[in-house]
Amino acid sequence: MPQTPRPVSPPSPDELMDQLARVAAAYYRHFATVAAGHGLTLMQGKTLSLLRGPRPMRTLAELLACDASNVTGIVDRLTAQGLVRREADPADRRIKNIVLTEQGELTVRRIRTELMSSLTALEELTPDERETLRTLLGRAFPGTAGPQR
């Protein structure tokens, strides 16, 4: 007599968190490899990728979840490589904004292109599937669903 397939239960929140941790780890391993190909550490690459416009050092520290003194060292090394520069904030000259140089913008574009060339599954999702994924991630992690500023 053929066996009836047992219904598959949905994953528990713990199982989803474990999968998310594996996905994040795989993404950052790949990101670190791509960044290293451009002479950057993972944190330097992440910092560059967050600079879609001028950002104060304090904001970078919050986004990178690290101490402001660590960001200072990262920015110093990126500045020495000609990838970013410090600019006084026009509204408050005491605040230093970090801005990509032309070389920094080119490096970010190259890193993103290399990352996307190996993450083709994202491109294979339909527009509706991508929107659903963004919505679900935004629900699981409020404040992360919109475009990065």
PDB file of C-alpha atoms in Angstrom:
ATOM      1  CA  MET A   1       0.000   0.000   0.000  1.00  0.00           C
ATOM      2  CA  PRO A   2       1.534   3.412  -0.971  1.00  0.00           C
ATOM      3  CA  GLN A   3       2.347   5.694   1.870  1.00  0.00           C
ATOM      4  CA  THR A   4       0.601   9.017   2.109  1.00  0.00           C
ATOM      5  CA  PRO A   5       3.112  11.837   2.230  1.00  0.00           C
ATOM      6  CA  ARG A   6       3.209  13.514   5.601  1.00  0.00           C
ATOM      7  CA  PRO A   7       2.379  17.197   5.553  1.00  0.00           C
ATOM      8  CA  VAL A   8       5.402  19.408   5.893  1.00  0.00           C
ATOM      9  CA  SER A   9       5.100  21.775   8.806  1.00  0.00           C
ATOM     10  CA  PRO A  10       6.213  25.357   8.330  1.00  0.00           C
ATOM     11  CA  PRO A  11       9.610  26.224   9.763  1.00  0.00           C
ATOM     12  CA  SER A  12       9.709  27.489  13.316  1.00  0.00           C
ATOM     13  CA  PRO A  13      10.997  31.003  14.040  1.00  0.00           C
ATOM     14  CA  ASP A  14      14.188  29.380  15.390  1.00  0.00           C
ATOM     15  CA  GLU A  15      14.686  27.487  12.119  1.00  0.00           C
ATOM     16  CA  LEU A  16      14.125  30.674  10.117  1.00  0.00           C
ATOM     17  CA  MET A  17      16.627  32.541  12.279  1.00  0.00           C
ATOM     18  CA  ASP A  18      19.177  29.776  11.744  1.00  0.00           C
ATOM     19  CA  GLN A  19      18.627  29.948   7.984  1.00  0.00           C
ATOM     20  CA  LEU A  20      18.901  33.730   8.034  1.00  0.00           C
ATOM     21  CA  ALA A  21      22.188  33.438   9.949  1.00  0.00           C
ATOM     22  CA  ARG A  22      23.519  31.002   7.331  1.00  0.00           C
ATOM     23  CA  VAL A  23      22.415  33.316   4.506  1.00  0.00           C
ATOM     24  CA  ALA A  24      24.034  36.340   6.159  1.00  0.00           C
ATOM     25  CA  ALA A  25      27.256  34.438   6.820  1.00  0.00           C
ATOM     26  CA  ALA A  26      27.410  33.212   3.219  1.00  0.00           C
ATOM     27  CA  TYR A  27      26.742  36.705   1.874  1.00  0.00           C
ATOM     28  CA  TYR A  28      29.423  38.314   4.041  1.00  0.00           C
ATOM     29  CA  ARG A  29      31.981  35.598   3.211  1.00  0.00           C
ATOM     30  CA  HIS A  30      31.374  36.322  -0.451  1.00  0.00           C
ATOM     31  CA  PHE A  31      31.399  40.089   0.145  1.00  0.00           C
ATOM     32  CA  ALA A  32      34.716  39.778   2.007  1.00  0.00           C
ATOM     33  CA  THR A  33      36.223  37.829  -0.902  1.00  0.00           C
ATOM     34  CA  VAL A  34      35.074  40.414  -3.452  1.00  0.00           C
ATOM     35  CA  ALA A  35      36.263  43.308  -1.260  1.00  0.00           C
ATOM     36  CA  ALA A  36      39.657  41.620  -0.814  1.00  0.00           C
ATOM     37  CA  GLY A  37      39.963  41.510  -4.597  1.00  0.00           C
ATOM     38  CA  HIS A  38      39.920  45.316  -4.439  1.00  0.00           C
ATOM     39  CA  GLY A  39      42.444  45.511  -1.593  1.00  0.00           C
ATOM     40  CA  LEU A  40      39.768  46.108   1.050  1.00  0.00           C
ATOM     41  CA  THR A  41      38.745  44.442   4.268  1.00  0.00           C
ATOM     42  CA  LEU A  42      35.142  43.426   4.823  1.00  0.00           C
ATOM     43  CA  MET A  43      34.537  46.496   7.022  1.00  0.00           C
ATOM     44  CA  GLN A  44      36.131  48.840   4.487  1.00  0.00           C
ATOM     45  CA  GLY A  45      33.939  47.372   1.752  1.00  0.00           C
ATOM     46  CA  LYS A  46      30.827  47.655   3.931  1.00  0.00           C
ATOM     47  CA  THR A  47      31.698  51.263   4.723  1.00  0.00           C
ATOM     48  CA  LEU A  48      32.033  52.130   1.044  1.00  0.00           C
ATOM     49  CA  SER A  49      28.742  50.416   0.248  1.00  0.00           C
ATOM     50  CA  LEU A  50      26.948  52.548   2.858  1.00  0.00           C
ATOM     51  CA  LEU A  51      28.123  55.815   1.294  1.00  0.00           C
ATOM     52  CA  ARG A  52      25.297  56.530  -1.144  1.00  0.00           C
ATOM     53  CA  GLY A  53      25.683  60.155  -0.129  1.00  0.00           C
ATOM     54  CA  PRO A  54      27.575  62.094   2.519  1.00  0.00           C
ATOM     55  CA  ARG A  55      27.321  60.434   5.931  1.00  0.00           C
ATOM     56  CA  PRO A  56      28.538  61.657   9.304  1.00  0.00           C
ATOM     57  CA  MET A  57      31.031  59.435  11.098  1.00  0.00           C
ATOM     58  CA  ARG A  58      28.517  58.820  13.900  1.00  0.00           C
ATOM     59  CA  THR A  59      25.941  57.519  11.398  1.00  0.00           C
ATOM     60  CA  LEU A  60      28.516  55.178   9.861  1.00  0.00           C
ATOM     61  CA  ALA A  61      29.363  53.841  13.321  1.00  0.00           C
ATOM     62  CA  GLU A  62      25.672  53.138  13.972  1.00  0.00           C
ATOM     63  CA  LEU A  63      25.154  51.461  10.589  1.00  0.00           C
ATOM     64  CA  LEU A  64      28.285  49.346  10.995  1.00  0.00           C
ATOM     65  CA  ALA A  65      27.390  48.563  14.623  1.00  0.00           C
ATOM     66  CA  CYS A  66      30.845  49.485  15.833  1.00  0.00           C
ATOM     67  CA  ASP A  67      32.563  52.084  17.953  1.00  0.00           C
ATOM     68  CA  ALA A  68      33.223  55.513  16.424  1.00  0.00           C
ATOM     69  CA  SER A  69      36.969  55.027  17.006  1.00  0.00           C
ATOM     70  CA  ASN A  70      36.866  51.950  14.749  1.00  0.00           C
ATOM     71  CA  VAL A  71      35.172  53.993  12.024  1.00  0.00           C
ATOM     72  CA  THR A  72      37.900  56.605  12.304  1.00  0.00           C
ATOM     73  CA  GLY A  73      40.527  53.963  11.540  1.00  0.00           C
ATOM     74  CA  ILE A  74      38.497  52.521   8.660  1.00  0.00           C
ATOM     75  CA  VAL A  75      37.949  55.978   7.162  1.00  0.00           C
ATOM     76  CA  ASP A  76      41.634  56.869   7.624  1.00  0.00           C
ATOM     77  CA  ARG A  77      42.632  53.803   5.591  1.00  0.00           C
ATOM     78  CA  LEU A  78      39.996  54.475   2.909  1.00  0.00           C
ATOM     79  CA  THR A  79      41.179  58.092   2.699  1.00  0.00           C
ATOM     80  CA  ALA A  80      44.781  56.942   2.288  1.00  0.00           C
ATOM     81  CA  GLN A  81      43.629  54.763  -0.639  1.00  0.00           C
ATOM     82  CA  GLY A  82      41.870  57.739  -2.242  1.00  0.00           C
ATOM     83  CA  LEU A  83      38.413  56.173  -1.941  1.00  0.00           C
ATOM     84  CA  VAL A  84      36.762  58.660   0.452  1.00  0.00           C
ATOM     85  CA  ARG A  85      37.298  62.155   1.760  1.00  0.00           C
ATOM     86  CA  ARG A  86      36.129  64.068   4.810  1.00  0.00           C
ATOM     87  CA  GLU A  87      34.048  67.195   4.290  1.00  0.00           C
ATOM     88  CA  ALA A  88      32.655  69.624   6.830  1.00  0.00           C
ATOM     89  CA  ASP A  89      28.864  69.458   7.042  1.00  0.00           C
ATOM     90  CA  PRO A  90      27.435  72.671   5.549  1.00  0.00           C
ATOM     91  CA  ALA A  91      24.844  72.921   8.352  1.00  0.00           C
ATOM     92  CA  ASP A  92      27.291  72.245  11.206  1.00  0.00           C
ATOM     93  CA  ARG A  93      30.991  72.630  10.458  1.00  0.00           C
ATOM     94  CA  ARG A  94      31.873  70.574  13.563  1.00  0.00           C
ATOM     95  CA  ILE A  95      30.443  67.478  11.862  1.00  0.00           C
ATOM     96  CA  LYS A  96      32.626  65.687   9.356  1.00  0.00           C
ATOM     97  CA  ASN A  97      30.806  63.901   6.562  1.00  0.00           C
ATOM     98  CA  ILE A  98      32.433  61.042   4.718  1.00  0.00           C
ATOM     99  CA  VAL A  99      32.016  61.206   0.941  1.00  0.00           C
ATOM    100  CA  LEU A 100      33.040  58.823  -1.824  1.00  0.00           C
ATOM    101  CA  THR A 101      35.648  60.075  -4.270  1.00  0.00           C
ATOM    102  CA  GLU A 102      35.331  59.235  -7.965  1.00  0.00           C
ATOM    103  CA  GLN A 103      37.662  56.280  -7.372  1.00  0.00           C
ATOM    104  CA  GLY A 104      35.495  55.220  -4.423  1.00  0.00           C
ATOM    105  CA  GLU A 105      32.337  55.374  -6.548  1.00  0.00           C
ATOM    106  CA  LEU A 106      34.010  53.267  -9.222  1.00  0.00           C
ATOM    107  CA  THR A 107      35.149  50.734  -6.627  1.00  0.00           C
ATOM    108  CA  VAL A 108      31.643  50.454  -5.156  1.00  0.00           C
ATOM    109  CA  ARG A 109      30.155  49.911  -8.630  1.00  0.00           C
ATOM    110  CA  ARG A 110      32.719  47.199  -9.368  1.00  0.00           C
ATOM    111  CA  ILE A 111      32.081  45.439  -6.047  1.00  0.00           C
ATOM    112  CA  ARG A 112      28.307  45.523  -6.578  1.00  0.00           C
ATOM    113  CA  THR A 113      28.685  44.217 -10.131  1.00  0.00           C
ATOM    114  CA  GLU A 114      30.854  41.329  -8.925  1.00  0.00           C
ATOM    115  CA  LEU A 115      28.437  40.533  -6.103  1.00  0.00           C
ATOM    116  CA  MET A 116      25.429  40.542  -8.423  1.00  0.00           C
ATOM    117  CA  SER A 117      27.194  38.404 -11.024  1.00  0.00           C
ATOM    118  CA  SER A 118      27.267  35.573  -8.493  1.00  0.00           C
ATOM    119  CA  LEU A 119      23.848  36.258  -6.943  1.00  0.00           C
ATOM    120  CA  THR A 120      21.924  35.589 -10.125  1.00  0.00           C
ATOM    121  CA  ALA A 121      19.100  33.920  -8.204  1.00  0.00           C
ATOM    122  CA  LEU A 122      17.952  37.383  -7.107  1.00  0.00           C
ATOM    123  CA  GLU A 123      17.618  38.412 -10.743  1.00  0.00           C
ATOM    124  CA  GLU A 124      15.700  35.228 -11.492  1.00  0.00           C
ATOM    125  CA  LEU A 125      12.983  36.176  -9.005  1.00  0.00           C
ATOM    126  CA  THR A 126       9.956  37.790 -10.590  1.00  0.00           C
ATOM    127  CA  PRO A 127       9.242  41.415  -9.673  1.00  0.00           C
ATOM    128  CA  ASP A 128       6.370  40.189  -7.466  1.00  0.00           C
ATOM    129  CA  GLU A 129       8.668  37.700  -5.707  1.00  0.00           C
ATOM    130  CA  ARG A 130      11.273  40.420  -5.094  1.00  0.00           C
ATOM    131  CA  GLU A 131       8.593  42.706  -3.655  1.00  0.00           C
ATOM    132  CA  THR A 132       7.317  39.876  -1.454  1.00  0.00           C
ATOM    133  CA  LEU A 133      10.849  39.155  -0.226  1.00  0.00           C
ATOM    134  CA  ARG A 134      11.417  42.838   0.581  1.00  0.00           C
ATOM    135  CA  THR A 135       8.083  43.023   2.390  1.00  0.00           C
ATOM    136  CA  LEU A 136       8.770  39.907   4.451  1.00  0.00           C
ATOM    137  CA  LEU A 137      12.276  41.037   5.359  1.00  0.00           C
ATOM    138  CA  GLY A 138      10.871  44.438   6.298  1.00  0.00           C
ATOM    139  CA  ARG A 139       8.301  42.812   8.564  1.00  0.00           C
ATOM    140  CA  ALA A 140      10.919  40.597  10.188  1.00  0.00           C
ATOM    141  CA  PHE A 141      13.385  43.499  10.493  1.00  0.00           C
ATOM    142  CA  PRO A 142      11.394  46.760  10.675  1.00  0.00           C
ATOM    143  CA  GLY A 143      13.090  49.758   9.157  1.00  0.00           C
ATOM    144  CA  THR A 144      15.084  47.806   6.580  1.00  0.00           C
ATOM    145  CA  ALA A 145      12.587  47.508   3.714  1.00  0.00           C
ATOM    146  CA  GLY A 146      12.953  50.874   1.996  1.00  0.00           C
ATOM    147  CA  PRO A 147      15.677  52.070  -0.313  1.00  0.00           C
ATOM    148  CA  GLN A 148      18.917  52.931   1.439  1.00  0.00           C
ATOM    149  CA  ARG A 149      19.654  56.617   1.745  1.00  0.00           C
TER     150      ARG A 149
END
